Amino acid sequence: MTARPKILLTRRWTEEVERYLAERYDVTLNEHDVPMDAAALTQAMHDFDAICPTVSDHLGAPIVGTPGARVKVIGNFGVGFNHIDIEAARKAGITVTNTPDVLTDTTADLAILLMLMATRRAGEGERELRAGRWIGWRPTHLLGQDVSGKTLGLVGFGRIAQATARRAHHGFGMRIAYHSRRRADVGIEGQCGSTYYESLDALVADSDVLSLHCPGGAETHHLINRARLGLMKPTAVLVNTARGPVVDEAALAEALATQQIAAAGLDVYEREPIVHPALLGLENVVLLPHMGSGTLETRTAMGMRVARNIDLFFAGQPVHDKVV
Ligand code: DGY
């Protein structure tokens, strides 16, 4: 009997998926769910046939390109893969897969949640109440802003942006505008009457809510910088469920503190799990701990999507979600 492939899950996954994989492979679980350091990940490149990492594992070129590595496939748990050096994987002949589709709706829900929390000052209200500072109803208490009839500007127009657009347009009557590298098909634009902006700066200036949905990486690093924050309306709200480094956090903290923009809702950060200290003290920012895809159903579906790719890979068949 041939030995079962050795697979490493770098973090705890939902029970159903861990069980599924353990029945089929020689699986090593990260029982204590602590992040693995570079030395442990490098050793894992020698010890396993497959590594299944997440966004909290930094698989740079020195790790992915480990000489004499045993790993043949990296089954990433997540749709974003900017934490993996794809070029190094290509050079080393390692297959990399991700988990598109299954987290689209859940992540779009969270973008809407952040938009509403920020525009309606929900975090501020909850903090006030819990601190015993609420003195009762009054007409001018914690006045927020409506979203109905306002413009939602989307940076990037992939699956999650489109799902966010559907919710905002059909649920809240928002106008949809977007900027992306490629203009979407007329059919896709037509679903929400979306307006394409060739100029990102013009989109930034016109949006009442600006929601980020572009990939991470060198091309989008600090795409929302001091200059672009300066183009936003003073009433505007920034939402980031994409990747932290897309926003210059220090510049954002300054824009929020000086009320150059009204508010922000963030789920991702430049140096997770560290959050820029200047953001932590501000009332007009909602700060969530990278939980965009965080439902039991979705995290299980993500795990099963990785499992399907691993099954196909070891069955010698083409994987479905091949990044490289
Ligand atoms: C994703 O799928 O990219 C989420 O941000 C978790 O990595």
Coordinates of C-alpha atoms and ligand atoms in Angstrom, one line a residue:
M1 CA 0.0 0.0 0.0
T2 CA 1.4 3.4 -0.9
A3 CA 1.8 6.0 1.9
R4 CA -0.9 8.6 2.1
P5 CA 0.3 12.2 1.2
K6 CA 1.4 14.2 4.1
I7 CA -0.5 17.4 4.6
L8 CA -0.1 20.3 6.9
L9 CA -2.9 22.7 8.0
T10 CA -1.1 25.7 9.4
R11 CA -4.1 26.8 11.5
R12 CA -7.2 25.1 13.0
W13 CA -10.0 24.6 10.4
T14 CA -13.6 23.8 11.0
E15 CA -14.2 20.3 12.4
E16 CA -16.0 19.0 9.3
V17 CA -13.0 19.8 7.0
E18 CA -10.4 18.6 9.4
R19 CA -12.3 15.3 9.7
Y20 CA -12.7 15.0 5.9
L21 CA -8.9 15.5 5.3
A22 CA -7.8 13.3 8.2
E23 CA -9.9 10.4 6.7
R24 CA -8.0 10.7 3.4
Y25 CA -4.5 11.9 4.2
D26 CA -1.7 11.9 6.8
V27 CA -2.7 15.2 8.2
T28 CA -0.9 17.3 10.7
L29 CA -3.1 19.9 12.5
N30 CA -2.0 23.0 14.3
E31 CA -3.6 21.9 17.6
H32 CA -2.9 25.2 19.4
D33 CA -3.8 27.4 16.5
V34 CA -0.7 29.6 16.9
P35 CA 0.9 31.2 13.8
M36 CA 4.0 29.3 12.6
D37 CA 7.2 31.2 12.2
A38 CA 9.5 31.3 9.2
A39 CA 11.8 28.5 10.6
A40 CA 8.8 26.2 11.1
L41 CA 7.3 26.9 7.7
T42 CA 10.7 26.3 6.1
Q43 CA 11.0 22.9 7.9
A44 CA 7.4 22.1 6.7
M45 CA 8.5 22.6 3.1
H46 CA 10.8 19.6 3.7
D47 CA 8.4 17.5 5.7
F48 CA 5.1 17.6 3.8
D49 CA 3.7 17.0 0.3
A50 CA 1.1 19.8 0.7
I51 CA 0.9 22.9 2.9
C52 CA -2.4 24.5 3.4
P53 CA -1.7 28.1 4.7
T54 CA -3.9 31.1 5.4
V55 CA -3.5 34.9 5.1
S56 CA -1.6 34.9 8.4
D57 CA 1.3 32.8 7.0
H58 CA 3.9 34.8 5.1
L59 CA 5.2 32.5 2.5
G60 CA 7.9 34.6 0.9
A61 CA 10.4 33.5 -1.8
P62 CA 13.0 32.1 0.7
I63 CA 10.3 29.8 2.1
V64 CA 8.5 28.8 -1.1
G65 CA 11.8 28.4 -2.9
T66 CA 13.4 26.2 -0.1
P67 CA 16.0 24.1 -2.0
G68 CA 15.1 20.4 -2.0
A69 CA 11.6 21.0 -0.8
R70 CA 9.1 18.1 -0.7
V71 CA 6.0 20.3 -1.0
K72 CA 4.3 20.0 -4.4
V73 CA 1.1 21.9 -3.8
I74 CA 0.1 24.9 -1.6
G75 CA -3.6 24.8 -1.0
N76 CA -4.3 28.3 0.3
F77 CA -7.3 28.7 2.6
G78 CA -8.6 32.0 1.2
V79 CA -9.2 33.8 -2.0
G80 CA -6.4 36.4 -1.6
F81 CA -2.9 35.0 -2.1
N82 CA -0.6 38.1 -1.8
H83 CA 1.0 36.4 1.2
I84 CA 2.5 33.7 -1.1
D85 CA 5.3 34.5 -3.5
I86 CA 3.7 33.2 -6.6
E87 CA 6.8 33.7 -8.8
A88 CA 8.9 31.6 -6.5
A89 CA 6.2 28.9 -6.6
R90 CA 6.2 29.0 -10.4
K91 CA 10.0 28.7 -10.5
A92 CA 9.9 25.8 -8.0
G93 CA 7.1 24.0 -9.9
I94 CA 4.8 24.2 -7.0
T95 CA 1.0 24.3 -7.7
V96 CA -0.8 27.0 -5.7
T97 CA -4.6 27.0 -5.4
N98 CA -7.1 29.4 -3.7
T99 CA -10.8 29.5 -2.7
P100 CA -12.8 31.8 -4.9
D101 CA -16.6 32.0 -5.0
V102 CA -17.5 30.4 -1.7
L103 CA -16.8 33.5 0.4
T104 CA -18.2 36.1 -1.9
D105 CA -21.6 36.7 -0.3
T106 CA -20.3 36.5 3.3
T107 CA -17.6 39.1 2.6
A108 CA -20.0 41.4 0.8
D109 CA -22.2 41.2 3.8
L110 CA -19.4 42.4 6.0
A111 CA -18.6 45.3 3.6
I112 CA -22.2 46.4 4.0
L113 CA -22.0 45.9 7.8
L114 CA -19.0 48.2 7.9
M115 CA -20.7 50.7 5.7
L116 CA -23.7 50.9 7.9
M117 CA -21.8 50.8 11.2
A118 CA -19.6 53.7 10.0
T119 CA -22.4 55.8 8.5
R120 CA -24.8 55.2 11.5
R121 CA -22.0 55.5 14.1
A122 CA -23.0 52.1 15.6
G123 CA -19.6 51.4 17.2
E124 CA -19.7 54.8 18.9
G125 CA -23.2 54.2 20.2
E126 CA -22.4 50.8 21.5
R127 CA -19.3 52.1 23.3
E128 CA -21.3 54.9 24.8
L129 CA -24.0 52.6 26.1
R130 CA -21.6 50.0 27.6
A131 CA -19.6 52.7 29.3
G132 CA -22.8 54.0 31.1
R133 CA -22.6 57.3 29.3
W134 CA -26.0 57.1 27.5
I135 CA -28.3 59.7 29.0
G136 CA -31.4 58.9 26.9
W137 CA -33.1 59.7 23.6
R138 CA -32.8 63.1 22.2
P139 CA -33.2 64.5 18.6
T140 CA -29.6 65.4 18.0
H141 CA -28.0 62.3 19.6
L142 CA -25.4 60.5 17.5
L143 CA -26.6 61.7 14.1
G144 CA -25.3 59.6 11.3
Q145 CA -25.9 59.7 7.5
D146 CA -28.4 57.9 5.3
V147 CA -27.0 55.7 2.5
S148 CA -30.1 55.6 0.4
G149 CA -29.7 57.6 -2.8
K150 CA -25.9 58.0 -2.2
T151 CA -23.1 56.9 -4.4
L152 CA -21.2 53.7 -3.5
G153 CA -17.8 53.8 -5.3
L154 CA -16.1 50.4 -5.6
V155 CA -12.4 50.1 -6.2
G156 CA -12.1 46.8 -8.1
F157 CA -15.1 45.1 -9.6
G158 CA -14.6 41.4 -9.0
R159 CA -17.1 38.9 -7.4
I160 CA -17.1 40.5 -4.0
A161 CA -17.4 44.0 -5.3
Q162 CA -20.3 43.0 -7.5
A163 CA -22.1 41.2 -4.6
T164 CA -21.6 44.3 -2.5
A165 CA -23.0 46.4 -5.3
R166 CA -26.2 44.2 -5.6
R167 CA -26.8 44.5 -1.9
A168 CA -26.3 48.3 -1.9
H169 CA -28.3 49.0 -5.0
H170 CA -31.2 46.6 -4.6
G171 CA -31.3 46.7 -0.8
F172 CA -30.5 50.4 -0.1
G173 CA -31.2 52.2 -3.3
M174 CA -27.6 53.3 -3.7
R175 CA -26.0 54.5 -7.0
I176 CA -23.1 52.3 -8.0
A177 CA -19.9 53.5 -9.5
Y178 CA -16.7 51.6 -10.0
H179 CA -13.1 51.7 -11.1
S180 CA -11.1 48.6 -12.2
R181 CA -8.3 47.7 -14.5
R182 CA -10.9 46.4 -17.0
R183 CA -14.4 47.6 -17.7
A184 CA -17.0 45.0 -16.9
D185 CA -19.4 43.5 -19.5
V186 CA -22.5 45.5 -20.2
G187 CA -24.6 42.7 -18.7
I188 CA -22.7 42.9 -15.4
E189 CA -22.9 46.7 -15.3
G190 CA -26.6 46.5 -16.1
Q191 CA -27.4 44.4 -13.0
C192 CA -27.0 47.5 -10.8
G193 CA -26.8 50.3 -13.4
S194 CA -23.2 50.6 -12.5
T195 CA -21.1 53.5 -13.9
Y196 CA -17.6 52.8 -14.9
Y197 CA -14.9 55.4 -14.0
E198 CA -11.7 55.3 -15.9
S199 CA -10.1 57.6 -13.4
L200 CA -9.7 56.3 -9.9
D201 CA -9.3 59.9 -8.6
A202 CA -12.6 60.9 -10.1
L203 CA -14.3 57.9 -8.4
V204 CA -12.7 58.8 -5.1
A205 CA -14.0 62.4 -5.4
D206 CA -17.5 61.4 -6.4
S207 CA -18.2 58.6 -3.8
D208 CA -20.2 59.0 -0.7
V209 CA -19.0 55.6 0.4
L210 CA -15.7 54.2 -1.1
S211 CA -15.4 50.5 -0.7
L212 CA -12.1 48.7 -1.6
H213 CA -12.2 45.3 -3.4
C214 CA -8.9 45.2 -5.2
P215 CA -6.2 42.5 -4.6
G216 CA -3.2 43.2 -2.3
G217 CA 0.3 43.4 -3.6
A218 CA 2.9 45.8 -5.0
E219 CA 0.5 47.4 -7.5
T220 CA -2.1 48.4 -5.0
H221 CA 0.2 49.3 -2.1
H222 CA -1.1 52.6 -0.6
L223 CA -3.5 53.1 -3.5
I224 CA -5.5 55.1 -1.0
N225 CA -2.8 57.5 0.2
R226 CA -2.8 61.0 1.7
A227 CA -3.4 62.7 -1.7
R228 CA -6.4 60.4 -2.5
L229 CA -7.9 60.8 0.9
G230 CA -7.6 64.6 0.2
L231 CA -9.9 64.1 -2.8
M232 CA -12.7 62.5 -0.8
K233 CA -15.8 64.5 0.3
P234 CA -15.7 65.6 4.0
T235 CA -18.9 63.5 4.5
A236 CA -17.4 60.4 2.8
V237 CA -16.8 57.0 4.4
L238 CA -14.0 54.6 3.5
V239 CA -14.6 50.8 3.8
N240 CA -11.8 48.3 3.5
T241 CA -12.5 44.5 3.4
A242 CA -9.7 43.9 0.8
R243 CA -6.1 44.1 2.1
G244 CA -4.7 46.4 4.7
P245 CA -1.7 47.7 2.8
V246 CA -4.1 49.2 0.1
V247 CA -4.6 52.0 2.6
D248 CA -1.9 54.2 4.1
E249 CA -3.1 53.8 7.7
A250 CA -1.1 56.7 9.1
A251 CA -2.6 59.0 6.5
L252 CA -6.1 57.6 7.1
A253 CA -5.8 58.1 10.9
E254 CA -4.9 61.8 10.2
A255 CA -7.8 62.2 7.8
L256 CA -10.2 60.8 10.3
A257 CA -8.8 62.8 13.3
T258 CA -9.0 66.1 11.4
Q259 CA -12.4 65.1 10.0
Q260 CA -11.1 65.5 6.5
I261 CA -13.4 62.5 5.9
A262 CA -16.3 61.5 8.1
A263 CA -15.6 57.9 9.0
A264 CA -14.1 54.5 8.0
G265 CA -14.9 50.9 8.5
L266 CA -11.9 48.5 8.4
D267 CA -11.6 44.7 8.5
V268 CA -8.0 44.5 7.3
Y269 CA -4.7 46.2 8.4
E270 CA -1.3 47.0 7.1
R271 CA 0.5 44.8 9.8
E272 CA -2.1 42.4 11.1
P273 CA -2.7 41.7 13.9
I274 CA -1.1 45.1 14.8
V275 CA -3.5 48.0 14.3
H276 CA -2.0 51.5 13.8
P277 CA -2.2 53.0 17.4
A278 CA -3.5 56.3 16.0
L279 CA -6.6 54.5 14.7
L280 CA -7.4 52.8 18.1
G281 CA -8.3 56.1 19.9
L282 CA -10.6 57.4 17.2
E283 CA -14.4 57.3 17.5
N284 CA -15.1 57.6 13.8
V285 CA -13.6 54.4 12.7
V286 CA -15.1 50.9 13.0
L287 CA -12.3 48.3 13.5
L288 CA -13.1 44.6 13.0
P289 CA -10.5 41.8 13.2
H290 CA -10.3 40.5 9.6
M291 CA -13.5 38.5 9.8
G292 CA -15.0 39.1 6.3
S293 CA -15.5 35.4 5.5
G294 CA -16.0 34.5 9.2
T295 CA -19.2 32.3 9.3
L296 CA -19.2 28.6 10.0
E297 CA -20.8 27.8 6.7
T298 CA -18.3 29.9 4.7
R299 CA -15.2 28.8 6.5
T300 CA -16.3 25.2 6.0
A301 CA -17.0 25.8 2.4
M302 CA -13.5 27.4 2.0
G303 CA -11.9 24.4 3.7
M304 CA -13.9 22.0 1.4
R305 CA -12.8 24.0 -1.6
V306 CA -9.1 23.5 -0.5
A307 CA -9.8 19.8 0.1
R308 CA -11.3 19.4 -3.4
N309 CA -8.2 21.0 -5.0
I310 CA -5.9 18.7 -2.9
D311 CA -8.0 15.7 -3.9
L312 CA -7.7 16.5 -7.5
F313 CA -4.0 17.2 -7.3
F314 CA -3.2 13.9 -5.6
A315 CA -5.5 12.1 -8.0
G316 CA -3.3 13.5 -10.8
Q317 CA -6.1 15.6 -12.2
P318 CA -6.2 19.3 -13.0
V319 CA -7.0 21.4 -9.9
H320 CA -10.0 23.8 -10.2
D321 CA -8.7 26.9 -8.5
K322 CA -5.2 27.1 -9.9
V323 CA -3.3 30.3 -9.2
V324 CA -0.1 28.9 -10.6
Ligands
DGY1 C1 -9.4 35.8 1.9 O1 -10.0 34.8 1.5 O2 -8.6 36.4 1.1 C2 -9.6 36.3 3.3 O3 -9.2 37.6 3.4 C3 -8.9 35.4 4.2 O4 -7.6 35.2 3.7

